[in-house]
Amino acid sequence: MPPTLTLYSSNRCPYAHRTRLTLTEKGLAFNRVEIDLDHKPANFNEISPYGKVPVLLVEEGGDRLRLWESMIINEYLEEAFPEPALLPRSAGGRAVARIWIDFINNQFTPAFYKLLLAQDAARQDQWRQTLHDHCRFLETEVLNHGGDYLLATGFSLVDIALYPWFERWETLSHYRGFPLPADCPRLQTWLAKMNGRGTVQAWRNDPQQYLDDYRAYANNTATTTTAQALRSD
């Protein structure tokens, strides 16, 4: 029998969104436990040592494995359930994928949040420029191979790593006047391709929900672990 998979997730969280997409792309059945990040269960730190989602529980026979951090979970799923493949087969191809994932995690997503959290005009301008530069990097360095997805080999965990923030991009347009840059046509084509995937459509939320969810970021009153970490960064 296949293992029982239980995902602790939050609908608003882009990191949990990554793992929902990966599980769905793999065609894996899983139980989903929705966590209200503003009112976490009293025992949640017993489930998630960092107090964050996603957390994946894997139960098979008498064994129980608990995993956290979205891309670590996603790479586990790639190794444990290798079909369909979501990373290149070659060691070099996987290394390149991890380089782009590192850029997304450590450059792109912090800039997204810092723009939302910034309250004064000068800081907002700074983070608009930084995020625009990151979009141009994706346009010229990552999507320069002429394919539809971020890797020349096709759809992968790299696309999954990036996409959730683009589904939430309307928050930047609405609260910070920063639409997806017009000088990034490859990036816009990539987004259209992603939006056409059935797995993406299965988990898509109403844009108004994101505007409601991220209002606290725009007002700099968000209390999530991510917001607190980026304020102190």
PDB file of N, CA and C in Angstrom, residues 76-149:
ATOM      1  N   TYR A  76      11.833  15.796  -1.541  1.00  0.00           N
ATOM      2  CA  TYR A  76      11.531  14.457  -1.023  1.00  0.00           C
ATOM      3  C   TYR A  76      10.489  13.773  -1.907  1.00  0.00           C
ATOM      4  N   LEU A  77       9.430  14.503  -2.252  1.00  0.00           N
ATOM      5  CA  LEU A  77       8.385  13.922  -3.099  1.00  0.00           C
ATOM      6  C   LEU A  77       8.944  13.519  -4.458  1.00  0.00           C
ATOM      7  N   GLU A  78       9.871  14.313  -4.985  1.00  0.00           N
ATOM      8  CA  GLU A  78      10.495  13.978  -6.263  1.00  0.00           C
ATOM      9  C   GLU A  78      11.302  12.686  -6.154  1.00  0.00           C
ATOM     10  N   GLU A  79      12.003  12.508  -5.044  1.00  0.00           N
ATOM     11  CA  GLU A  79      12.818  11.307  -4.880  1.00  0.00           C
ATOM     12  C   GLU A  79      11.968  10.083  -4.535  1.00  0.00           C
ATOM     13  N   ALA A  80      10.959  10.277  -3.699  1.00  0.00           N
ATOM     14  CA  ALA A  80      10.139   9.147  -3.259  1.00  0.00           C
ATOM     15  C   ALA A  80       9.145   8.704  -4.325  1.00  0.00           C
ATOM     16  N   PHE A  81       8.704   9.654  -5.150  1.00  0.00           N
ATOM     17  CA  PHE A  81       7.706   9.373  -6.189  1.00  0.00           C
ATOM     18  C   PHE A  81       8.228   9.980  -7.496  1.00  0.00           C
ATOM     19  N   PRO A  82       9.166   9.317  -8.154  1.00  0.00           N
ATOM     20  CA  PRO A  82       9.923   9.950  -9.244  1.00  0.00           C
ATOM     21  C   PRO A  82       9.158  10.194 -10.540  1.00  0.00           C
ATOM     22  N   GLU A  83       7.952   9.681 -10.660  1.00  0.00           N
ATOM     23  CA  GLU A  83       7.181   9.912 -11.881  1.00  0.00           C
ATOM     24  C   GLU A  83       5.868  10.617 -11.549  1.00  0.00           C
ATOM     25  N   PRO A  84       5.521  11.616 -12.353  1.00  0.00           N
ATOM     26  CA  PRO A  84       6.315  12.239 -13.416  1.00  0.00           C
ATOM     27  C   PRO A  84       7.469  13.049 -12.839  1.00  0.00           C
ATOM     28  N   ALA A  85       8.565  13.077 -13.559  1.00  0.00           N
ATOM     29  CA  ALA A  85       9.769  13.757 -13.081  1.00  0.00           C
ATOM     30  C   ALA A  85       9.558  15.265 -13.072  1.00  0.00           C
ATOM     31  N   LEU A  86       9.966  15.895 -11.974  1.00  0.00           N
ATOM     32  CA  LEU A  86       9.867  17.351 -11.847  1.00  0.00           C
ATOM     33  C   LEU A  86      11.231  18.002 -11.659  1.00  0.00           C
ATOM     34  N   LEU A  87      12.291  17.225 -11.855  1.00  0.00           N
ATOM     35  CA  LEU A  87      13.649  17.753 -11.923  1.00  0.00           C
ATOM     36  C   LEU A  87      14.368  17.046 -13.064  1.00  0.00           C
ATOM     37  N   PRO A  88      15.378  17.692 -13.646  1.00  0.00           N
ATOM     38  CA  PRO A  88      16.140  17.020 -14.705  1.00  0.00           C
ATOM     39  C   PRO A  88      16.786  15.737 -14.199  1.00  0.00           C
ATOM     40  N   ARG A  89      17.074  14.834 -15.120  1.00  0.00           N
ATOM     41  CA  ARG A  89      17.686  13.562 -14.753  1.00  0.00           C
ATOM     42  C   ARG A  89      19.165  13.717 -14.422  1.00  0.00           C
ATOM     43  N   SER A  90      19.846  14.643 -15.087  1.00  0.00           N
ATOM     44  CA  SER A  90      21.294  14.754 -14.924  1.00  0.00           C
ATOM     45  C   SER A  90      21.649  15.519 -13.655  1.00  0.00           C
ATOM     46  N   ALA A  91      22.830  15.216 -13.112  1.00  0.00           N
ATOM     47  CA  ALA A  91      23.313  15.929 -11.929  1.00  0.00           C
ATOM     48  C   ALA A  91      23.477  17.413 -12.225  1.00  0.00           C
ATOM     49  N   GLY A  92      23.996  17.733 -13.421  1.00  0.00           N
ATOM     50  CA  GLY A  92      24.171  19.133 -13.785  1.00  0.00           C
ATOM     51  C   GLY A  92      22.850  19.868 -13.900  1.00  0.00           C
ATOM     52  N   GLY A  93      21.869  19.213 -14.512  1.00  0.00           N
ATOM     53  CA  GLY A  93      20.555  19.828 -14.645  1.00  0.00           C
ATOM     54  C   GLY A  93      19.910  20.087 -13.300  1.00  0.00           C
ATOM     55  N   ARG A  94      20.069  19.157 -12.372  1.00  0.00           N
ATOM     56  CA  ARG A  94      19.518  19.349 -11.026  1.00  0.00           C
ATOM     57  C   ARG A  94      20.247  20.475 -10.292  1.00  0.00           C
ATOM     58  N   ALA A  95      21.552  20.575 -10.511  1.00  0.00           N
ATOM     59  CA  ALA A  95      22.305  21.658  -9.874  1.00  0.00           C
ATOM     60  C   ALA A  95      21.813  23.016 -10.363  1.00  0.00           C
ATOM     61  N   VAL A  96      21.577  23.140 -11.668  1.00  0.00           N
ATOM     62  CA  VAL A  96      21.060  24.399 -12.210  1.00  0.00           C
ATOM     63  C   VAL A  96      19.683  24.701 -11.621  1.00  0.00           C
ATOM     64  N   ALA A  97      18.836  23.686 -11.521  1.00  0.00           N
ATOM     65  CA  ALA A  97      17.510  23.885 -10.927  1.00  0.00           C
ATOM     66  C   ALA A  97      17.636  24.426  -9.509  1.00  0.00           C
ATOM     67  N   ARG A  98      18.568  23.892  -8.744  1.00  0.00           N
ATOM     68  CA  ARG A  98      18.735  24.340  -7.354  1.00  0.00           C
ATOM     69  C   ARG A  98      19.292  25.759  -7.288  1.00  0.00           C
ATOM     70  N   ILE A  99      20.099  26.145  -8.263  1.00  0.00           N
ATOM     71  CA  ILE A  99      20.579  27.535  -8.315  1.00  0.00           C
ATOM     72  C   ILE A  99      19.401  28.487  -8.472  1.00  0.00           C
ATOM     73  N   TRP A 100      18.490  28.170  -9.406  1.00  0.00           N
ATOM     74  CA  TRP A 100      17.342  29.058  -9.627  1.00  0.00           C
ATOM     75  C   TRP A 100      16.403  29.043  -8.427  1.00  0.00           C
ATOM     76  N   ILE A 101      16.232  27.890  -7.793  1.00  0.00           N
ATOM     77  CA  ILE A 101      15.388  27.831  -6.596  1.00  0.00           C
ATOM     78  C   ILE A 101      16.005  28.668  -5.476  1.00  0.00           C
ATOM     79  N   ASP A 102      17.323  28.624  -5.355  1.00  0.00           N
ATOM     80  CA  ASP A 102      17.997  29.448  -4.353  1.00  0.00           C
ATOM     81  C   ASP A 102      17.767  30.933  -4.630  1.00  0.00           C
ATOM     82  N   PHE A 103      17.831  31.333  -5.893  1.00  0.00           N
ATOM     83  CA  PHE A 103      17.550  32.724  -6.253  1.00  0.00           C
ATOM     84  C   PHE A 103      16.121  33.106  -5.865  1.00  0.00           C
ATOM     85  N   ILE A 104      15.179  32.234  -6.157  1.00  0.00           N
ATOM     86  CA  ILE A 104      13.780  32.510  -5.821  1.00  0.00           C
ATOM     87  C   ILE A 104      13.615  32.659  -4.315  1.00  0.00           C
ATOM     88  N   ASN A 105      14.205  31.743  -3.555  1.00  0.00           N
ATOM     89  CA  ASN A 105      14.030  31.744  -2.101  1.00  0.00           C
ATOM     90  C   ASN A 105      14.734  32.912  -1.418  1.00  0.00           C
ATOM     91  N   ASN A 106      15.919  33.257  -1.885  1.00  0.00           N
ATOM     92  CA  ASN A 106      16.763  34.191  -1.137  1.00  0.00           C
ATOM     93  C   ASN A 106      16.855  35.586  -1.737  1.00  0.00           C
ATOM     94  N   GLN A 107      16.384  35.758  -2.961  1.00  0.00           N
ATOM     95  CA  GLN A 107      16.413  37.071  -3.598  1.00  0.00           C
ATOM     96  C   GLN A 107      15.003  37.551  -3.958  1.00  0.00           C
ATOM     97  N   PHE A 108      14.288  36.723  -4.713  1.00  0.00           N
ATOM     98  CA  PHE A 108      13.010  37.171  -5.268  1.00  0.00           C
ATOM     99  C   PHE A 108      11.929  37.313  -4.203  1.00  0.00           C
ATOM    100  N   THR A 109      11.675  36.246  -3.450  1.00  0.00           N
ATOM    101  CA  THR A 109      10.545  36.310  -2.519  1.00  0.00           C
ATOM    102  C   THR A 109      10.766  37.316  -1.382  1.00  0.00           C
ATOM    103  N   PRO A 110      11.986  37.478  -0.836  1.00  0.00           N
ATOM    104  CA  PRO A 110      12.145  38.542   0.164  1.00  0.00           C
ATOM    105  C   PRO A 110      11.827  39.927  -0.392  1.00  0.00           C
ATOM    106  N   ALA A 111      12.207  40.185  -1.647  1.00  0.00           N
ATOM    107  CA  ALA A 111      11.911  41.494  -2.240  1.00  0.00           C
ATOM    108  C   ALA A 111      10.406  41.705  -2.389  1.00  0.00           C
ATOM    109  N   PHE A 112       9.686  40.653  -2.748  1.00  0.00           N
ATOM    110  CA  PHE A 112       8.224  40.724  -2.857  1.00  0.00           C
ATOM    111  C   PHE A 112       7.628  41.192  -1.526  1.00  0.00           C
ATOM    112  N   TYR A 113       8.030  40.534  -0.443  1.00  0.00           N
ATOM    113  CA  TYR A 113       7.467  40.876   0.863  1.00  0.00           C
ATOM    114  C   TYR A 113       7.952  42.235   1.354  1.00  0.00           C
ATOM    115  N   LYS A 114       9.209  42.554   1.114  1.00  0.00           N
ATOM    116  CA  LYS A 114       9.734  43.828   1.599  1.00  0.00           C
ATOM    117  C   LYS A 114       9.052  45.009   0.916  1.00  0.00           C
ATOM    118  N   LEU A 115       8.681  44.848  -0.357  1.00  0.00           N
ATOM    119  CA  LEU A 115       7.919  45.896  -1.022  1.00  0.00           C
ATOM    120  C   LEU A 115       6.552  46.058  -0.369  1.00  0.00           C
ATOM    121  N   LEU A 116       5.896  44.962  -0.066  1.00  0.00           N
ATOM    122  CA  LEU A 116       4.592  45.056   0.590  1.00  0.00           C
ATOM    123  C   LEU A 116       4.703  45.662   1.986  1.00  0.00           C
ATOM    124  N   LEU A 117       5.743  45.305   2.722  1.00  0.00           N
ATOM    125  CA  LEU A 117       5.879  45.769   4.103  1.00  0.00           C
ATOM    126  C   LEU A 117       6.345  47.216   4.201  1.00  0.00           C
ATOM    127  N   ALA A 118       7.052  47.711   3.180  1.00  0.00           N
ATOM    128  CA  ALA A 118       7.621  49.061   3.237  1.00  0.00           C
ATOM    129  C   ALA A 118       6.511  50.108   3.337  1.00  0.00           C
ATOM    130  N   GLN A 119       6.702  51.072   4.228  1.00  0.00           N
ATOM    131  CA  GLN A 119       5.676  52.084   4.461  1.00  0.00           C
ATOM    132  C   GLN A 119       6.030  53.450   3.881  1.00  0.00           C
ATOM    133  N   ASP A 120       7.302  53.815   3.850  1.00  0.00           N
ATOM    134  CA  ASP A 120       7.632  55.137   3.317  1.00  0.00           C
ATOM    135  C   ASP A 120       7.953  55.037   1.832  1.00  0.00           C
ATOM    136  N   ALA A 121       7.749  56.143   1.130  1.00  0.00           N
ATOM    137  CA  ALA A 121       7.839  56.154  -0.332  1.00  0.00           C
ATOM    138  C   ALA A 121       9.227  55.771  -0.826  1.00  0.00           C
ATOM    139  N   ALA A 122      10.265  56.227  -0.146  1.00  0.00           N
ATOM    140  CA  ALA A 122      11.627  55.937  -0.599  1.00  0.00           C
ATOM    141  C   ALA A 122      11.921  54.442  -0.529  1.00  0.00           C
ATOM    142  N   ARG A 123      11.503  53.804   0.559  1.00  0.00           N
ATOM    143  CA  ARG A 123      11.728  52.364   0.692  1.00  0.00           C
ATOM    144  C   ARG A 123      10.904  51.589  -0.334  1.00  0.00           C
ATOM    145  N   GLN A 124       9.702  52.048  -0.583  1.00  0.00           N
ATOM    146  CA  GLN A 124       8.888  51.387  -1.600  1.00  0.00           C
ATOM    147  C   GLN A 124       9.557  51.493  -2.971  1.00  0.00           C
ATOM    148  N   ASP A 125      10.073  52.672  -3.301  1.00  0.00           N
ATOM    149  CA  ASP A 125      10.764  52.839  -4.583  1.00  0.00           C
ATOM    150  C   ASP A 125      11.976  51.914  -4.670  1.00  0.00           C
ATOM    151  N   GLN A 126      12.698  51.793  -3.573  1.00  0.00           N
ATOM    152  CA  GLN A 126      13.879  50.923  -3.544  1.00  0.00           C
ATOM    153  C   GLN A 126      13.495  49.479  -3.848  1.00  0.00           C
ATOM    154  N   TRP A 127      12.434  49.001  -3.198  1.00  0.00           N
ATOM    155  CA  TRP A 127      12.064  47.599  -3.375  1.00  0.00           C
ATOM    156  C   TRP A 127      11.336  47.365  -4.688  1.00  0.00           C
ATOM    157  N   ARG A 128      10.656  48.386  -5.228  1.00  0.00           N
ATOM    158  CA  ARG A 128      10.120  48.251  -6.590  1.00  0.00           C
ATOM    159  C   ARG A 128      11.256  48.020  -7.580  1.00  0.00           C
ATOM    160  N   GLN A 129      12.315  48.813  -7.444  1.00  0.00           N
ATOM    161  CA  GLN A 129      13.445  48.675  -8.358  1.00  0.00           C
ATOM    162  C   GLN A 129      14.119  47.319  -8.192  1.00  0.00           C
ATOM    163  N   THR A 130      14.290  46.889  -6.952  1.00  0.00           N
ATOM    164  CA  THR A 130      14.923  45.587  -6.712  1.00  0.00           C
ATOM    165  C   THR A 130      14.093  44.466  -7.315  1.00  0.00           C
ATOM    166  N   LEU A 131      12.789  44.513  -7.102  1.00  0.00           N
ATOM    167  CA  LEU A 131      11.934  43.451  -7.632  1.00  0.00           C
ATOM    168  C   LEU A 131      11.879  43.509  -9.157  1.00  0.00           C
ATOM    169  N   HIS A 132      11.893  44.716  -9.709  1.00  0.00           N
ATOM    170  CA  HIS A 132      11.957  44.838 -11.167  1.00  0.00           C
ATOM    171  C   HIS A 132      13.252  44.229 -11.696  1.00  0.00           C
ATOM    172  N   ASP A 133      14.357  44.485 -11.011  1.00  0.00           N
ATOM    173  CA  ASP A 133      15.636  43.894 -11.420  1.00  0.00           C
ATOM    174  C   ASP A 133      15.571  42.370 -11.372  1.00  0.00           C
ATOM    175  N   HIS A 134      14.917  41.835 -10.362  1.00  0.00           N
ATOM    176  CA  HIS A 134      14.788  40.378 -10.260  1.00  0.00           C
ATOM    177  C   HIS A 134      13.933  39.824 -11.403  1.00  0.00           C
ATOM    178  N   CYS A 135      12.879  40.544 -11.759  1.00  0.00           N
ATOM    179  CA  CYS A 135      12.063  40.112 -12.898  1.00  0.00           C
ATOM    180  C   CYS A 135      12.883  40.128 -14.186  1.00  0.00           C
ATOM    181  N   ARG A 136      13.701  41.155 -14.342  1.00  0.00           N
ATOM    182  CA  ARG A 136      14.551  41.224 -15.528  1.00  0.00           C
ATOM    183  C   ARG A 136      15.591  40.099 -15.528  1.00  0.00           C
ATOM    184  N   PHE A 137      16.073  39.724 -14.359  1.00  0.00           N
ATOM    185  CA  PHE A 137      17.004  38.594 -14.269  1.00  0.00           C
ATOM    186  C   PHE A 137      16.318  37.312 -14.738  1.00  0.00           C
ATOM    187  N   LEU A 138      15.094  37.094 -14.281  1.00  0.00           N
ATOM    188  CA  LEU A 138      14.342  35.932 -14.754  1.00  0.00           C
ATOM    189  C   LEU A 138      14.162  35.991 -16.266  1.00  0.00           C
ATOM    190  N   GLU A 139      13.882  37.177 -16.771  1.00  0.00           N
ATOM    191  CA  GLU A 139      13.646  37.371 -18.204  1.00  0.00           C
ATOM    192  C   GLU A 139      14.891  37.068 -19.032  1.00  0.00           C
ATOM    193  N   THR A 140      16.042  37.550 -18.589  1.00  0.00           N
ATOM    194  CA  THR A 140      17.240  37.505 -19.430  1.00  0.00           C
ATOM    195  C   THR A 140      18.170  36.341 -19.122  1.00  0.00           C
ATOM    196  N   GLU A 141      18.162  35.854 -17.880  1.00  0.00           N
ATOM    197  CA  GLU A 141      19.095  34.799 -17.492  1.00  0.00           C
ATOM    198  C   GLU A 141      18.436  33.426 -17.386  1.00  0.00           C
ATOM    199  N   VAL A 142      17.202  33.388 -16.928  1.00  0.00           N
ATOM    200  CA  VAL A 142      16.541  32.102 -16.688  1.00  0.00           C
ATOM    201  C   VAL A 142      15.707  31.686 -17.896  1.00  0.00           C
ATOM    202  N   LEU A 143      14.993  32.633 -18.493  1.00  0.00           N
ATOM    203  CA  LEU A 143      14.091  32.318 -19.607  1.00  0.00           C
ATOM    204  C   LEU A 143      14.725  32.623 -20.963  1.00  0.00           C
ATOM    205  N   ASN A 144      16.035  32.553 -21.044  1.00  0.00           N
ATOM    206  CA  ASN A 144      16.716  32.913 -22.295  1.00  0.00           C
ATOM    207  C   ASN A 144      16.897  31.730 -23.238  1.00  0.00           C
ATOM    208  N   HIS A 145      16.308  30.575 -22.909  1.00  0.00           N
ATOM    209  CA  HIS A 145      16.500  29.367 -23.721  1.00  0.00           C
ATOM    210  C   HIS A 145      15.403  29.175 -24.761  1.00  0.00           C
ATOM    211  N   GLY A 146      14.359  30.005 -24.719  1.00  0.00           N
ATOM    212  CA  GLY A 146      13.308  29.930 -25.725  1.00  0.00           C
ATOM    213  C   GLY A 146      12.187  28.959 -25.416  1.00  0.00           C
ATOM    214  N   GLY A 147      12.248  28.277 -24.263  1.00  0.00           N
ATOM    215  CA  GLY A 147      11.194  27.338 -23.898  1.00  0.00           C
ATOM    216  C   GLY A 147      10.069  28.012 -23.139  1.00  0.00           C
ATOM    217  N   ASP A 148       9.056  27.220 -22.800  1.00  0.00           N
ATOM    218  CA  ASP A 148       7.879  27.753 -22.116  1.00  0.00           C
ATOM    219  C   ASP A 148       8.072  27.891 -20.615  1.00  0.00           C
ATOM    220  N   TYR A 149       8.976  27.080 -20.049  1.00  0.00           N
ATOM    221  CA  TYR A 149       9.125  27.030 -18.602  1.00  0.00           C
ATOM    222  C   TYR A 149      10.516  27.499 -18.187  1.00  0.00           C
TER     223      TYR A 149
END
